[in-house]
Coordinates of C-alpha atoms in Angstrom, one line a residue:
M1250 CA -10.5 -34.9 -8.4
T1251 CA -12.4 -35.4 -11.7
G1252 CA -11.5 -39.0 -11.8
V1253 CA -12.7 -39.6 -8.3
Y1254 CA -16.1 -38.1 -8.7
R1255 CA -16.9 -39.0 -12.3
N1256 CA -19.8 -41.3 -11.3
S1257 CA -20.3 -40.4 -7.7
P1258 CA -23.9 -39.5 -6.5
L1259 CA -22.5 -36.4 -4.8
T1260 CA -21.0 -35.0 -8.1
I1261 CA -24.3 -35.7 -9.9
L1262 CA -26.2 -34.0 -7.1
I1263 CA -24.0 -30.9 -7.3
F1264 CA -24.3 -30.7 -11.1
I1265 CA -28.1 -31.0 -11.0
S1266 CA -28.3 -28.3 -8.4
F1267 CA -26.4 -25.8 -10.4
V1268 CA -28.3 -26.6 -13.6
W1269 CA -31.7 -26.2 -11.7
F1270 CA -30.5 -23.0 -10.1
S1271 CA -29.4 -21.5 -13.4
C1272 CA -32.6 -22.4 -15.3
S1273 CA -34.9 -21.2 -12.5
G1274 CA -33.1 -17.9 -12.2
G1275 CA -34.7 -16.4 -15.3
S1276 CA -38.3 -17.2 -14.3
A1277 CA -38.0 -16.1 -10.6
T1278 CA -40.4 -13.5 -9.5
K1279 CA -39.3 -10.2 -8.1
E1280 CA -40.1 -11.3 -4.6
Q1281 CA -37.9 -14.5 -5.0
T1282 CA -35.0 -12.4 -6.4
D1283 CA -35.1 -10.0 -3.6
E1284 CA -35.2 -12.8 -1.1
V1285 CA -32.1 -14.4 -2.6
Q1286 CA -30.1 -11.1 -2.7
Q1287 CA -30.8 -10.2 0.9
T1288 CA -27.8 -9.9 3.2
P1289 CA -27.2 -13.2 5.1
P1290 CA -28.1 -13.0 8.8
S1291 CA -24.4 -13.5 9.9
V1292 CA -23.5 -10.4 7.9
S1293 CA -26.4 -8.2 8.7
G1294 CA -26.2 -8.9 12.4
E1295 CA -29.8 -10.1 12.6
K1296 CA -30.4 -13.2 14.5
G1297 CA -31.4 -16.1 12.2
E1298 CA -31.0 -19.8 11.7
L1299 CA -27.5 -21.2 11.0
L1300 CA -26.6 -22.1 7.4
L1301 CA -25.8 -25.8 7.9
V1302 CA -24.6 -28.4 5.5
T1303 CA -25.3 -32.0 6.6
L1304 CA -23.4 -34.8 4.9
S1305 CA -24.3 -38.5 4.7
D1306 CA -21.8 -41.3 5.5
K1307 CA -21.1 -41.9 1.9
E1308 CA -20.5 -38.2 1.2
L1309 CA -18.1 -38.0 4.1
E1310 CA -16.2 -41.0 2.7
E1311 CA -16.0 -39.5 -0.8
L1312 CA -15.1 -36.0 0.2
K1313 CA -12.6 -36.8 3.0
I1314 CA -12.7 -33.2 4.2
E1315 CA -9.6 -32.0 6.0
T1316 CA -9.9 -29.4 8.8
A1317 CA -7.7 -27.0 10.7
R1318 CA -8.2 -25.5 14.2
V1319 CA -8.5 -21.8 14.6
N1320 CA -5.8 -20.2 16.8
S1321 CA -5.4 -16.6 17.8
D1322 CA -1.8 -17.0 19.1
I1323 CA 0.0 -15.2 16.3
Q1324 CA 3.6 -14.7 17.5
N1325 CA 5.0 -13.2 14.3
Y1326 CA 2.1 -11.1 12.9
S1327 CA 3.4 -9.0 10.0
L1328 CA 2.1 -6.6 7.4
R1329 CA 3.6 -5.9 4.0
V1330 CA 3.2 -2.3 2.9
P1331 CA 4.7 0.1 0.3
G1332 CA 7.2 2.7 1.4
V1333 CA 8.8 5.8 0.0
V1334 CA 12.2 7.1 1.0
F1335 CA 12.7 10.8 2.0
P1336 CA 15.7 12.7 3.5
A1337 CA 15.8 12.2 7.3
Q1338 CA 15.2 15.1 9.6
N1339 CA 18.3 17.2 10.2
H1340 CA 19.9 15.4 7.3
V1341 CA 18.7 17.7 4.5
S1342 CA 19.3 21.5 4.2
I1343 CA 17.9 24.1 1.8
I1344 CA 20.6 26.5 0.7
S1345 CA 19.3 30.0 0.2
T1346 CA 20.8 33.5 0.0
P1347 CA 20.0 35.6 3.1
I1348 CA 20.4 39.0 1.3
D1349 CA 19.8 40.6 -2.1
G1350 CA 22.7 40.5 -4.5
Q1351 CA 24.2 38.9 -7.6
V1352 CA 25.8 35.4 -8.0
R1353 CA 29.5 35.9 -8.5
G1354 CA 30.7 32.4 -7.8
I1355 CA 29.4 28.9 -8.0
M1356 CA 31.8 26.4 -6.4
V1357 CA 29.7 23.2 -6.5
R1358 CA 27.9 21.1 -9.1
D1359 CA 24.9 18.8 -8.8
G1360 CA 25.7 15.4 -7.3
Q1361 CA 29.0 16.6 -5.8
L1362 CA 29.8 15.5 -2.2
V1363 CA 30.7 18.4 0.0
R1364 CA 31.9 18.7 3.6
Q1365 CA 30.3 20.8 6.3
G1366 CA 31.6 24.4 6.1
Q1367 CA 32.7 24.2 2.5
E1368 CA 32.1 27.3 0.3
L1369 CA 29.2 26.7 -2.2
F1370 CA 28.3 30.2 -3.6
R1371 CA 29.6 33.7 -3.5
I1372 CA 27.0 36.6 -3.6
E1373 CA 28.2 40.1 -4.3
S1374 CA 25.9 42.5 -2.3
L1375 CA 25.9 46.1 -1.4
V1376 CA 23.8 45.1 1.7
F1377 CA 26.6 42.8 2.8
G1378 CA 29.2 45.5 2.3
N1379 CA 27.2 47.9 4.5
L1380 CA 26.9 45.3 7.2
V1381 CA 30.6 44.8 7.3
A1382 CA 31.2 48.6 7.4
E1383 CA 28.7 49.0 10.2
Y1384 CA 30.5 46.3 12.2
L1385 CA 33.9 47.8 11.7
Q1386 CA 32.6 51.2 12.8
A1387 CA 31.0 49.7 15.9
I1388 CA 34.3 47.9 16.7
A1389 CA 36.2 51.1 16.4
E1390 CA 33.7 53.0 18.6
E1391 CA 33.8 50.3 21.2
K1392 CA 37.6 50.5 21.4
F1393 CA 37.5 54.3 21.8
Q1394 CA 34.9 54.1 24.5
T1395 CA 36.8 51.4 26.3
S1396 CA 39.9 53.5 26.3
R1397 CA 38.0 56.6 27.4
L1398 CA 36.3 54.7 30.3
E1399 CA 39.7 53.5 31.6
R1400 CA 41.1 57.1 31.5
T1401 CA 38.1 58.5 33.3
R1402 CA 38.3 55.8 35.9
Q1403 CA 41.9 56.7 36.6
L1404 CA 41.1 60.4 36.8
V1405 CA 38.2 59.8 39.3
E1406 CA 40.5 57.7 41.4
E1407 CA 43.0 60.7 41.5
T1408 CA 40.0 63.0 42.3
I1409 CA 40.7 65.0 39.1
S1410 CA 37.3 64.1 37.5
S1411 CA 33.9 63.8 39.2
G1412 CA 31.8 60.8 39.6
S1413 CA 29.3 62.1 37.0
E1414 CA 32.1 62.0 34.4
L1415 CA 32.6 58.3 35.2
D1416 CA 28.9 57.6 34.9
R1417 CA 28.8 59.3 31.5
A1418 CA 31.8 57.4 30.2
T1419 CA 30.4 54.1 31.5
S1420 CA 27.1 54.7 29.7
D1421 CA 28.8 55.6 26.4
Y1422 CA 30.9 52.4 26.7
Q1423 CA 27.8 50.2 27.3
R1424 CA 26.1 51.8 24.2
A1425 CA 29.2 51.2 22.1
T1426 CA 29.4 47.6 23.3
A1427 CA 25.7 47.0 22.5
S1428 CA 26.2 48.4 19.0
S1429 CA 29.2 46.2 18.4
N1430 CA 27.3 43.1 19.6
A1431 CA 24.4 44.0 17.3
A1432 CA 26.6 44.4 14.3
Y1433 CA 28.3 41.1 15.0
A1434 CA 24.9 39.4 15.4
R1435 CA 23.7 40.8 12.0
L1436 CA 26.8 39.2 10.3
K1437 CA 26.2 35.9 12.1
A1438 CA 22.5 35.9 11.0
I1439 CA 23.5 35.9 7.4
G1440 CA 25.9 33.0 7.9
V1441 CA 29.3 34.7 8.2
P1442 CA 31.6 32.4 10.3
D1443 CA 33.7 33.7 13.1
H1444 CA 37.0 33.3 11.3
E1445 CA 35.8 35.5 8.5
I1446 CA 34.5 38.2 10.9
D1447 CA 38.0 38.2 12.6
L1448 CA 39.6 38.8 9.1
F1449 CA 37.4 42.0 8.7
K1450 CA 39.2 43.6 11.6
N1451 CA 42.6 43.2 10.1
G1452 CA 41.7 43.7 6.5
G1453 CA 42.1 46.8 4.4
K1454 CA 39.4 47.3 1.7
I1455 CA 36.0 45.7 2.3
D1456 CA 35.1 42.9 -0.1
P1457 CA 31.3 43.0 -0.6
S1458 CA 31.1 39.3 -1.5
L1459 CA 29.2 37.0 0.9
K1460 CA 30.4 33.5 1.0
I1461 CA 27.7 30.9 1.5
H1462 CA 28.9 27.7 3.2
A1463 CA 27.5 24.2 3.6
P1464 CA 25.6 23.9 6.9
I1465 CA 25.9 20.0 6.7
G1466 CA 27.9 17.5 4.8
G1467 CA 26.3 15.6 2.0
S1468 CA 25.4 15.5 -1.7
F1469 CA 24.5 18.8 -3.4
D1470 CA 21.3 18.7 -5.3
Q1471 CA 19.0 20.9 -7.5
R1472 CA 21.0 24.0 -8.2
Q1473 CA 18.6 26.8 -8.9
V1474 CA 20.8 29.7 -10.1
E1475 CA 23.4 30.6 -12.7
L1476 CA 26.5 32.7 -12.6
G1477 CA 25.7 36.4 -12.8
Q1478 CA 22.0 36.0 -11.9
S1479 CA 20.5 38.5 -9.5
V1480 CA 18.8 37.0 -6.5
N1481 CA 16.5 38.2 -3.7
A1482 CA 16.8 37.6 0.0
L1483 CA 15.7 34.0 1.0
Q1484 CA 15.8 32.8 -2.7
E1485 CA 16.6 29.1 -2.9
L1486 CA 20.0 28.3 -4.5
G1487 CA 19.9 24.5 -4.1
R1488 CA 19.9 21.9 -1.3
L1489 CA 22.1 19.4 0.4
I1490 CA 21.2 15.8 1.3
D1491 CA 23.1 13.7 3.8
L1492 CA 22.6 10.2 2.5
K1493 CA 23.9 8.5 5.6
R1494 CA 20.5 8.4 7.2
V1495 CA 17.0 8.5 5.5
L1496 CA 13.3 8.6 6.5
V1497 CA 11.0 5.9 5.1
K1498 CA 7.3 6.5 5.1
G1499 CA 5.1 3.4 5.0
Y1500 CA 1.4 3.6 4.0
L1501 CA -1.0 1.4 6.0
N1502 CA -4.6 0.5 5.5
P1503 CA -6.4 2.4 8.2
E1504 CA -7.9 -0.9 9.5
D1505 CA -4.4 -2.2 10.2
A1506 CA -3.2 0.9 12.0
G1507 CA -4.6 -0.3 15.3
F1508 CA -2.2 -3.2 15.4
I1509 CA 1.0 -1.1 14.8
S1510 CA 2.8 1.0 17.4
P1511 CA 6.1 2.8 17.7
G1512 CA 8.9 0.4 18.5
D1513 CA 7.6 -2.4 16.3
S1514 CA 10.3 -4.1 14.2
V1515 CA 10.6 -3.3 10.4
K1516 CA 12.5 -4.8 7.5
L1517 CA 13.1 -2.9 4.3
F1518 CA 13.5 -4.5 0.9
R1519 CA 14.2 -3.3 -2.6
R1520 CA 11.0 -3.2 -4.5
E1521 CA 12.2 -4.9 -7.7
D1522 CA 14.0 -7.9 -6.4
G1523 CA 13.3 -8.1 -2.6
T1524 CA 17.0 -7.7 -1.6
G1525 CA 18.4 -5.2 0.9
A1526 CA 16.9 -6.4 4.1
L1527 CA 17.7 -3.4 6.4
T1528 CA 16.3 -3.7 9.9
A1529 CA 14.9 -0.8 11.8
I1530 CA 12.0 0.2 14.2
I1531 CA 9.0 2.4 13.8
A1532 CA 9.7 5.8 15.1
S1533 CA 6.2 7.2 15.0
V1534 CA 2.7 6.7 13.6
N1535 CA 0.8 9.7 12.2
P1536 CA -2.6 9.8 13.8
G1537 CA -4.4 11.3 10.7
L1538 CA -4.9 10.0 7.2
D1539 CA -2.5 11.0 4.4
E1540 CA -4.6 13.3 2.2
D1541 CA -3.1 11.9 -1.1
N1542 CA -3.8 8.2 -0.6
R1543 CA -6.0 8.0 2.5
S1544 CA -3.5 5.8 4.3
V1545 CA -2.1 5.9 7.8
V1546 CA 1.6 6.8 7.6
V1547 CA 4.3 5.1 9.7
N1548 CA 7.8 6.8 9.9
V1549 CA 11.0 4.8 10.1
E1550 CA 14.5 6.3 10.2
V1551 CA 17.3 4.0 9.2
A1552 CA 21.0 4.3 8.5
A1553 CA 21.8 3.7 4.8
R1554 CA 24.0 0.8 3.8
N1555 CA 26.1 0.8 0.6
N1556 CA 24.3 4.0 -0.5
W1557 CA 20.9 2.3 -0.2
P1558 CA 18.1 3.4 0.2
K1559 CA 18.2 6.8 -1.5
P1560 CA 15.5 9.6 -1.3
G1561 CA 12.8 9.2 -3.9
E1562 CA 13.0 5.4 -4.1
N1563 CA 9.9 3.1 -3.7
I1564 CA 10.6 0.2 -1.4
R1565 CA 8.8 -2.6 0.3
M1566 CA 8.3 -2.7 4.1
E1567 CA 7.5 -5.7 6.3
I1568 CA 6.3 -4.7 9.8
Y1569 CA 6.4 -7.2 12.6
T1570 CA 4.3 -6.9 15.8
S1571 CA 3.9 -9.1 18.8
S1572 CA 0.5 -7.6 19.6
A1573 CA -1.9 -8.7 17.0
G1574 CA -5.0 -8.4 19.2
K1575 CA -8.2 -10.5 18.6
V1576 CA -7.5 -11.6 15.0
F1577 CA -7.1 -15.0 13.6
A1578 CA -4.9 -16.4 10.8
V1579 CA -6.6 -19.2 8.8
P1580 CA -5.3 -21.0 5.7
L1581 CA -6.1 -19.3 2.4
K1582 CA -7.5 -22.6 1.0
A1583 CA -10.3 -22.4 3.7
L1584 CA -11.7 -19.2 2.1
T1585 CA -14.3 -18.9 -0.6
Y1586 CA -16.8 -16.2 -1.6
D1587 CA -20.6 -16.1 -1.8
G1588 CA -21.0 -13.1 -4.1
N1589 CA -18.7 -10.5 -2.6
N1590 CA -18.9 -11.9 0.9
P1591 CA -16.0 -14.1 2.3
V1592 CA -17.1 -17.5 3.6
V1593 CA -15.6 -20.4 5.6
F1594 CA -17.2 -23.7 6.6
I1595 CA -17.0 -24.4 10.4
K1596 CA -17.2 -28.1 11.5
K1597 CA -20.1 -28.5 14.0
D1598 CA -20.0 -32.3 14.3
A1599 CA -18.8 -35.3 12.3
H1600 CA -21.6 -34.8 9.6
T1601 CA -22.4 -31.1 9.8
Y1602 CA -20.6 -27.9 8.6
E1603 CA -21.8 -24.4 9.2
K1604 CA -21.5 -21.8 6.3
R1605 CA -20.1 -18.8 8.1
Y1606 CA -19.7 -15.3 6.7
I1607 CA -16.5 -13.6 8.0
E1608 CA -14.8 -10.2 8.0
I1609 CA -11.2 -10.4 6.6
G1610 CA -8.5 -7.8 7.2
E1611 CA -5.7 -8.9 4.9
I1612 CA -4.7 -11.8 2.6
R1613 CA -1.0 -12.5 2.6
D1614 CA 1.1 -15.5 1.5
Q1615 CA -1.1 -18.6 2.2
H1616 CA -3.0 -17.1 5.2
V1617 CA -6.0 -14.9 5.7
I1618 CA -6.2 -12.5 8.7
V1619 CA -9.8 -12.8 10.0
R1620 CA -11.1 -9.9 12.2
N1621 CA -14.6 -11.1 12.9
G1622 CA -16.8 -14.2 12.4
I1623 CA -14.8 -17.0 13.9
R1624 CA -13.8 -18.1 17.4
E1625 CA -10.7 -19.6 18.8
N1626 CA -10.5 -23.4 18.7
E1627 CA -13.2 -23.8 16.1
E1628 CA -12.4 -26.3 13.3
L1629 CA -12.9 -25.2 9.7
A1630 CA -12.7 -27.1 6.4
V1631 CA -9.5 -26.6 4.4
S1632 CA -10.3 -29.0 1.6
Q1633 CA -13.4 -29.7 -0.6
V1634 CA -14.6 -26.1 0.2
F1635 CA -16.1 -25.8 -3.3
S1636 CA -18.1 -28.9 -2.8
L1637 CA -19.4 -27.7 0.5
K1638 CA -20.3 -24.4 -1.1
A1639 CA -22.3 -26.2 -3.8
L1640 CA -24.1 -28.3 -1.3
S1641 CA -25.0 -25.3 0.8
R1642 CA -26.6 -23.6 -2.2
Y1643 CA -28.5 -26.8 -3.0
E1644 CA -29.9 -27.1 0.6
Q1645 CA -30.8 -23.4 0.6
I1646 CA -32.7 -23.8 -2.6
A1647 CA -34.4 -27.0 -1.4
E1648 CA -35.6 -25.2 1.7
E1649 CA -37.1 -22.5 -0.4

């Protein structure tokens, strides 16, 4: 470009305008400075004159400005956002002791894969021993009252006993049955499986050791206790994570949340090298902002492949939506800035371009997502944008 405009009148004009503008800036009065720093009409929303750049025939020949037409039909609108992997719902379980006691056995180590129902810990507890004893007593009482009820019913049928005796026997049987069911429920509430409860009925001495089993299959993680340690009820012992399925939380700019909805397609990539490419859909979008990073959170559940991704990893997410709304994708090379304000140049006719302030939503790859400031089917300059910007400043200064 330097060789083309070395001696051109347009290049000399742009250079002189910048030199004049720089030199006059130091001697400008406060009123002039305030006037230059005012927000442009297209940004402030006030109705004002268009900021136009008019080119001569020679300037048009030298610049050879290329244009592109604005189109709102974005079939594959996508957003790239960061994501963090968490255990999926119903695929993580906190292991805790339901009663007070002492750790007498640890049958698992960190990172070990366990199956559902496998024994993990053994807690020796007087509370557990008492629960087993109460259950056995309730079972014995229920058996006695069952036998008594049968005998009383036979005696009533033979008119040896009265109906009131049968009523009393029936009431005692129902109380015994309720006590037995309550004792059974207390054992189930602390995690004792049915096959162990059945063993209590046929056993001799009571073993006061509660076996804690894995509620799900997965990888054991974060062991919190040591052998011989005293523990309180509901104290955490560790946790299990099923790595077959994970939850990925993506963090969106609040301005982009309106374009995303459950059911949109998502691709997941490794953060470091962009590999992986798992496909999923958005399960839900949290309506409120995340308190830590002030982002809108989208939730994606996905089946892991080859043990990836794992909870705790940072990954990249690319969200695809077919409902982009009234936004426009324009080439990145069409964008420039006037201070902190994004600007494009809209072609009005063969010799005239309008300097237009716009509102951008996202810059990605080689395109800019524009939310406000342009209309469909308008043409904008995609080359010589810097020259148009310089000429617009010169014409603005000339008018002042």
